[in-house]
Structure formats: structure tokens, C-alpha cells
XYZ file of C-alpha atoms in Angstrom:
399
model
C -12.340 -48.798 -7.091
C -9.817 -50.060 -9.593
C -6.277 -48.772 -9.305
C -6.209 -45.128 -10.392
C -3.643 -42.396 -10.949
C -3.574 -38.834 -9.640
C -1.165 -36.055 -10.380
C -1.753 -34.746 -6.840
C -3.361 -36.961 -4.205
C -4.649 -35.063 -1.155
C -5.475 -37.149 1.924
C -8.145 -35.383 3.984
C -11.176 -33.288 3.036
C -10.991 -30.949 5.997
C -10.430 -27.244 5.474
C -6.764 -27.623 4.460
C -7.427 -30.393 1.954
C -10.225 -28.483 0.238
C -8.505 -25.083 0.189
C -5.322 -26.687 -1.160
C -7.300 -28.398 -3.933
C -8.940 -25.053 -4.725
C -5.549 -23.327 -4.806
C -4.095 -25.927 -7.202
C -7.136 -25.588 -9.463
C -6.671 -21.803 -9.480
C -3.101 -22.417 -10.658
C -4.437 -24.366 -13.627
C -3.565 -27.843 -12.398
C -5.632 -30.955 -13.005
C -5.513 -34.610 -12.027
C -6.285 -33.761 -8.402
C -7.713 -36.495 -6.189
C -8.977 -35.856 -2.651
C -9.745 -38.887 -0.515
C -11.387 -39.005 2.897
C -12.542 -41.814 5.168
C -15.829 -39.995 5.897
C -18.934 -39.627 3.682
C -18.631 -35.834 3.528
C -16.237 -32.923 4.115
C -14.785 -31.766 7.437
C -16.549 -34.252 9.692
C -14.041 -33.749 12.518
C -12.006 -30.700 13.637
C -12.846 -28.522 10.608
C -16.600 -28.953 10.932
C -16.781 -28.969 14.732
C -14.962 -25.744 15.590
C -16.508 -22.585 17.003
C -16.659 -20.810 13.635
C -14.488 -17.931 14.872
C -12.124 -16.398 12.326
C -9.166 -15.321 14.456
C -7.209 -12.142 13.807
C -3.562 -12.985 14.544
C -3.497 -12.052 18.223
C -2.126 -15.063 20.057
C 0.678 -16.456 17.919
C 4.438 -16.048 18.194
C 5.652 -13.453 15.671
C 7.318 -15.053 12.622
C 5.637 -18.399 13.284
C 3.683 -19.916 10.403
C 0.513 -19.493 12.435
C 1.200 -15.763 12.804
C 2.171 -15.299 9.150
C -0.989 -16.914 7.774
C -3.741 -16.132 10.282
C -4.705 -12.575 9.407
C -4.270 -13.090 5.652
C -6.408 -16.218 5.901
C -9.060 -14.350 7.890
C -9.361 -11.702 5.189
C -9.475 -14.215 2.327
C -12.083 -16.334 4.107
C -14.293 -13.310 4.728
C -13.993 -12.360 1.058
C -14.930 -15.936 0.050
C -18.023 -15.828 2.265
C -19.129 -12.569 0.649
C -18.438 -13.908 -2.841
C -20.412 -17.129 -2.226
C -23.157 -15.551 -0.108
C -22.245 -17.625 2.952
C -23.137 -16.610 6.520
C -20.668 -14.087 7.954
C -20.839 -12.039 11.151
C -18.157 -9.340 11.330
C -18.810 -8.779 15.016
C -15.324 -8.408 16.470
C -14.067 -9.740 19.787
C -13.168 -8.455 23.217
C -10.552 -10.042 25.465
C -11.211 -9.219 29.114
C -9.273 -9.518 32.350
C -10.818 -11.658 35.080
C -8.831 -9.847 37.780
C -6.249 -7.032 37.841
C -3.339 -9.500 37.845
C -4.141 -10.305 34.200
C -3.478 -6.752 32.964
C 0.206 -7.439 32.120
C -0.927 -10.481 30.120
C -3.440 -8.318 28.264
C -0.729 -5.793 27.363
C 1.557 -8.601 26.201
C -1.246 -9.835 23.920
C -1.651 -6.311 22.525
C 2.067 -6.149 21.741
C 2.098 -9.604 20.122
C -0.964 -8.768 18.024
C 0.584 -5.534 16.781
C 3.817 -7.344 15.932
C 1.706 -9.678 13.780
C 0.020 -6.775 11.974
C -3.335 -7.256 13.690
C -5.689 -4.342 14.237
C -6.349 -4.200 17.984
C -6.775 -1.496 20.583
C -7.140 -1.217 24.313
C -10.517 -0.007 25.561
C -11.556 1.085 29.030
C -14.577 -0.205 30.895
C -16.804 2.564 29.509
C -15.969 1.788 25.877
C -16.219 -1.943 26.557
C -19.786 -1.333 27.714
C -20.569 0.162 24.297
C -19.131 -2.894 22.498
C -20.242 -5.701 24.842
C -22.534 -4.240 27.527
C -22.496 -7.316 29.788
C -18.782 -8.128 29.564
C -16.750 -7.783 32.758
C -13.169 -6.528 32.832
C -10.830 -4.926 35.334
C -9.571 -1.589 34.046
C -8.991 -2.429 30.384
C -9.930 -4.909 27.656
C -8.557 -5.594 24.183
C -10.832 -5.082 21.166
C -10.218 -6.937 17.890
C -12.502 -5.575 15.135
C -11.313 -8.092 12.500
C -12.407 -11.180 14.423
C -15.466 -12.636 12.676
C -17.768 -15.644 12.905
C -18.718 -17.990 10.053
C -20.553 -21.278 9.512
C -17.755 -23.856 9.072
C -20.035 -26.510 7.592
C -21.408 -24.097 4.984
C -17.860 -23.149 3.957
C -16.744 -26.789 3.746
C -19.782 -27.695 1.642
C -19.169 -24.755 -0.711
C -15.485 -25.626 -1.113
C -16.278 -29.279 -1.831
C -18.772 -28.144 -4.459
C -16.172 -25.838 -6.016
C -13.625 -28.672 -6.221
C -16.050 -31.266 -7.574
C -17.562 -28.862 -10.120
C -14.170 -27.984 -11.608
C -14.030 -31.091 -13.803
C -10.302 -31.301 -12.986
C -10.566 -32.820 -9.515
C -12.348 -35.719 -7.867
C -13.297 -36.381 -4.249
C -13.470 -39.989 -3.054
C -15.603 -40.334 0.064
C -15.523 -43.364 2.386
C -11.919 -43.965 1.325
C -9.431 -44.420 4.143
C -5.722 -43.919 3.449
C -3.761 -46.880 4.812
C -0.139 -46.223 3.876
C 2.469 -46.562 1.145
C 2.116 -49.476 -1.276
C 5.471 -48.711 -2.902
C 7.109 -45.606 -4.392
C 4.398 -43.232 -5.587
C 1.595 -45.570 -4.530
C -0.934 -45.245 -1.721
C -2.963 -48.141 -0.369
C -6.531 -47.147 0.543
C -9.595 -48.994 1.752
C -11.026 -48.677 -1.768
C -7.960 -49.783 -3.716
C -4.587 -48.448 -4.745
C -3.825 -44.910 -5.918
C -0.648 -44.067 -7.806
C 0.425 -40.449 -7.628
C 3.066 -37.990 -8.756
C 2.872 -36.258 -5.388
C 0.878 -36.693 -2.197
C -0.210 -34.234 0.481
C -1.146 -35.585 3.892
C -3.595 -33.221 5.590
C -5.379 -35.985 7.485
C -5.913 -33.980 10.680
C -6.044 -36.199 13.743
C -4.509 -39.072 11.765
C -1.783 -37.085 10.000
C 0.960 -38.344 12.319
C 0.036 -41.993 11.708
C 0.141 -41.632 7.919
C 3.351 -39.617 8.142
C 4.989 -42.311 10.258
C 3.820 -45.002 7.834
C 6.091 -43.213 5.345
C 8.979 -43.363 7.835
C 8.809 -39.674 8.784
C 7.753 -37.684 11.854
C 8.908 -40.329 14.311
C 9.485 -37.714 17.011
C 5.856 -36.541 17.023
C 2.537 -37.841 18.306
C -0.908 -36.285 18.185
C -2.582 -36.224 21.601
C -6.335 -35.477 21.641
C -8.072 -32.895 23.819
C -11.853 -32.799 24.052
C -13.682 -29.515 23.648
C -17.148 -29.618 25.242
C -19.534 -26.697 24.776
C -22.669 -25.434 26.474
C -24.861 -22.592 25.247
C -27.095 -19.792 26.479
C -30.800 -20.461 26.492
C -32.517 -18.389 23.780
C -33.963 -15.930 26.311
C -30.427 -15.093 27.508
C -28.712 -14.884 24.098
C -29.002 -11.077 24.177
C -26.248 -11.030 26.815
C -23.581 -11.469 24.105
C -23.245 -9.487 20.879
C -20.106 -11.101 19.420
C -17.187 -12.803 21.155
C -16.048 -12.469 24.770
C -12.732 -14.174 25.596
C -10.535 -14.235 28.695
C -6.811 -13.528 28.771
C -5.417 -17.030 28.122
C -3.089 -18.891 30.459
C 0.392 -18.427 28.910
C 1.473 -21.874 30.157
C -0.693 -23.754 27.670
C -1.943 -23.322 24.072
C -5.667 -23.162 24.873
C -7.707 -19.955 24.891
C -10.035 -20.744 27.799
C -13.815 -20.973 28.028
C -15.367 -18.079 26.106
C -18.635 -16.846 24.574
C -19.332 -16.826 20.826
C -22.520 -15.719 19.106
C -22.841 -17.958 16.054
C -24.209 -16.812 12.713
C -27.574 -18.378 13.590
C -27.842 -16.308 16.781
C -27.095 -19.098 19.246
C -24.461 -18.230 21.844
C -22.031 -21.043 22.625
C -19.862 -21.220 25.726
C -16.639 -23.191 25.658
C -14.755 -25.161 24.706
C -13.099 -27.059 27.495
C -9.651 -28.592 26.905
C -10.040 -31.969 28.575
C -7.470 -34.686 27.795
C -9.245 -37.338 25.706
C -8.303 -40.975 25.122
C -9.200 -41.377 21.459
C -8.875 -39.377 18.263
C -12.673 -39.473 17.940
C -13.541 -39.723 21.660
C -16.470 -37.312 21.422
C -18.581 -38.986 24.101
C -17.589 -40.354 27.484
C -16.671 -43.786 26.102
C -17.422 -43.509 22.385
C -14.409 -43.347 20.110
C -12.155 -45.363 22.403
C -10.054 -48.060 20.736
C -6.821 -49.992 21.180
C -4.845 -46.766 20.949
C -6.315 -45.466 24.225
C -3.513 -47.062 26.252
C -0.703 -45.392 24.267
C -2.491 -42.017 24.522
C -2.914 -42.515 28.272
C 0.780 -43.380 28.563
C 1.798 -40.229 26.655
C -0.516 -38.166 28.883
C 1.086 -39.697 31.968
C 4.569 -38.747 30.772
C 3.434 -35.209 29.979
C 1.737 -34.941 33.363
C 4.986 -35.896 35.067
C 7.361 -33.585 33.194
C 5.332 -30.749 31.617
C 3.900 -28.181 34.079
C 1.552 -26.658 31.493
C 0.007 -30.005 30.626
C -0.237 -30.872 34.315
C -2.151 -27.626 34.961
C -4.607 -28.450 32.152
C -5.012 -32.080 33.256
C -5.809 -31.037 36.822
C -8.147 -28.128 36.085
C -10.020 -28.937 32.875
C -11.747 -32.258 33.740
C -13.549 -30.481 36.584
C -15.492 -28.578 33.920
C -17.513 -31.698 33.216
C -19.234 -30.583 36.424
C -21.614 -27.729 35.779
C -20.604 -25.667 38.820
C -16.973 -25.458 37.713
C -17.907 -24.694 34.091
C -20.329 -21.984 35.226
C -17.783 -20.496 37.610
C -15.392 -20.008 34.684
C -18.035 -18.518 32.400
C -19.572 -16.194 34.986
C -16.262 -14.349 35.455
C -16.642 -12.966 31.918
C -20.265 -11.853 31.864
C -22.444 -9.959 34.331
C -26.071 -10.871 34.729
C -25.438 -14.555 33.995
C -27.387 -17.051 36.072
C -27.007 -20.853 36.184
C -30.445 -21.212 34.577
C -29.166 -19.314 31.514
C -26.635 -22.044 30.655
C -27.966 -25.199 29.004
C -26.396 -28.294 27.400
C -25.205 -28.208 23.775
C -24.583 -31.060 21.363
C -21.425 -29.409 20.019
C -18.204 -31.242 20.927
C -14.862 -31.367 19.158
C -11.436 -32.938 19.398
C -8.268 -30.859 19.175
C -5.447 -33.145 17.969
C -2.538 -31.431 19.714
C 0.908 -32.235 18.350
C 3.486 -33.294 20.941
C 7.249 -33.439 20.434
C 7.898 -36.775 22.129
C 11.647 -36.142 22.296
C 11.200 -33.050 24.475
C 7.717 -33.825 25.882
C 6.403 -30.401 24.909
C 3.234 -29.314 23.136
C 4.158 -28.015 19.675
C 2.891 -24.489 19.053
C 3.229 -24.255 15.255
C 2.458 -26.260 12.130
C 5.108 -28.832 11.218
C 5.896 -29.932 7.659
C 7.638 -33.253 6.935
C 8.717 -34.008 3.361
C 9.477 -37.213 1.490
C 10.562 -37.804 -2.127
C 7.028 -37.243 -3.439
C 5.143 -36.470 -0.219
C 4.331 -33.487 1.966
C 2.922 -34.183 5.454
C 1.260 -31.425 7.496
C 1.240 -32.046 11.253
C -0.276 -29.997 14.050
C -2.777 -28.146 11.875
C -4.971 -26.998 14.745
C -6.410 -23.556 15.521
C -6.136 -21.162 13.799
C -5.796 -23.538 10.812
C -9.428 -23.039 9.758
C -8.945 -19.249 9.781
C -5.540 -19.509 8.095
C -6.427 -22.121 5.495
C -6.734 -19.857 2.458
C -3.282 -18.425 3.223
C -1.735 -21.779 4.175
C -2.916 -23.335 0.885
C -0.592 -21.281 -1.381
C 2.238 -21.779 1.128
C 1.788 -25.560 0.850
C 1.320 -25.446 -2.928
C 4.678 -23.664 -3.261
C 6.338 -26.453 -1.261
C 4.885 -29.486 -2.994
C 7.427 -31.965 -4.338
C 8.228 -31.425 -7.991
C 6.328 -33.886 -10.144
């Protein structure tokens, strides 16, 4: 690629990169360039998630996650209907695994209502009408606006929309390296000059941000999400989504059941500390950065009780008996033979504030003279993306 110019250069073709490009096109802009190191869209977190469109239940009121989740859910569902993409508007139940979780369930109800989410408490009889095999103790929380989509189908459709516009271009197999001077980005395919740049590079967003001299107090630490699934003969046990009350000490939602749009029921994910940004297998995806990730994990283990709880409990779920023990507390009639391996695995690039050694619970924006960097864009970023996109577009540097 010879040196080229873009009005807006977007680094990353995950869900945020593509929805932002779509938003800018809708505003009449042109000269948009999206670049990605992979040969296609959303090859990492965006294309490997569970497909659940969340409904604003878990997030601190007034946080950016809370402000964009439900609006994004509704816009994404409308997009799926408009484009004829798979959509299951099945809802979700959140159940208590023992009576001690009832206060946590009520706190979730209150948080959801503060965020404008439609939720209601149901008793065991009504739960049986919604999810006959789900187990709860006294009450459960029902979220009718939770839905399930096919992330890869959405990413493909968005990439087609952007490419077909005639006012935007997507460069595949093009890795962003760092600044080559004011308004210039060095990439593996050559140099790009730009009027403004948006870094939505997912698991690598902190590295690109720091190459621009920003975000020095943050580091992305990877967690591995491993899934299993129900064998086809047992898929009838779940109609939609069955979640536990999450542990308030950490940002993960716990092992849960999701019926995908194809009818397969996935169980997971785990939240196991990983040692590479693409460490999908046991050893695959490990590189020279593994030591610095391990060192950050060690510091967090020493000083952060929530991380320590995750680091001690989650790796056990590599063992089937521990994984099954977690899952079986949510669903009656489940036997070990019903749970089989699944190829699905993802990496959650969790943002850590290295000055305080805490896991960051909201999206973080860092701005330069011509650059906007988006850090910590993890769940519910896929759900929120069509509401985050206009928020980001409004905050782009003036060109």
C-alpha cells in the first residue's frame, strides 16, 4: 500500500469500529478508512462472545455502560429485523443459588430499574412457566428485553454496509504500529495520514494508546472464557438464558446457560486469568508479553481481593467436575452426560488501573490532538455499540 490519506482513520474492525464507521456515514461523512490486522471483521472479542444482548441490569447508574446498554440493545434488535439477521427475543432469568443471594437479587432489581430496564421479580411458580428447569430459591428476576443474536452475522452485515457505501474503505491484514509523526499512522502495509484517528483496537487498544503517549496508568489484562454446551438431546432444558446472581466482588457474570439462535445451548464462560491477548488454547497465543501479564496478575492477586477470588476459583473450572458443579446449581434435571465440549472460547481484555490496582468497570476515553482512544470496551460493548457510536462520533477531534 502506498501512503494514503483518510479523513477519519478507525483502527479495529470489531463491533465498535464498524458501528462507528456506519454512524459517520449516516452523518454524511466520507474519507473513512478502517484498518484491522485480521483478514475479516470481529475475529476476537466481538465475534467470540455469547451473542446475548444485555438489558442494562448490571451496570452502575450514570456510568457510560449503563447509559448506552439498553439503547444499544434496542437499536441492535431493530438492525437485525431490518437486515433479516437471526434474532431470538427470548428474555433472561437471573436465579438465586441459595437463599443468601436474595438481597443481591433485589439489589440487581433496583440497579436495573435505576437504569430504565424493564425487569420484574417472579416467584418459583412463574419461573417454571418461563424456564421450567431453572432452579431458584424463593424469587428470580425476569428481563424480557434480553435477546440473543448471531455476532458474526451482524459483523459481516456491518462490514458489507461500510464497504458498499462508496465513502469508506476497509483494509484487512493491516496492523497499526504507532504514530509516524503528527497526523500519521505507521501500519504494516504502509503509512496512513489522517485528520483524526479513533483507536478501537480491543485487546490492543492500550498498546496503541500508549504509543501516542497516553493511557500510561492503564493495562489490559486478559481473562479466558471457556464454554461447554448441552448435547442436542438435552437442549430442551433451556428456552432462553439462565444466569446466576453475580459475585459483587468482581465484574464477571458467572457460568450461565444461553440458547443461541441456531438452537445450541452454550454453558459458560469461565473467567480464567490468561497469559496472552490471544491465549485461546492452553499454550497458543503466548508471547514475550506473558511475563508482564503474569507480573500484573501477581500484583493484583496480592492486593485486590476480588481478583484473588477469581484467580483461586476460576482455574478449577478447567476440570469438568467443578464446571458441572457450577452449572448444575442453575438447572434441574442436568446430568454430567448432558454437558459436552464446545469449540467456543474468547478472551476478555479487562482494563486495569495500574495506579490503584483495581479492575476498571467502565469504558475509558483518552484524547490526543487528533486522536480518540477507547479503552476497556468489554461487555456490554457489543450490545451497546449502536449507542456508543454516536457518543464517540460527538467526541471526535475537530478536523
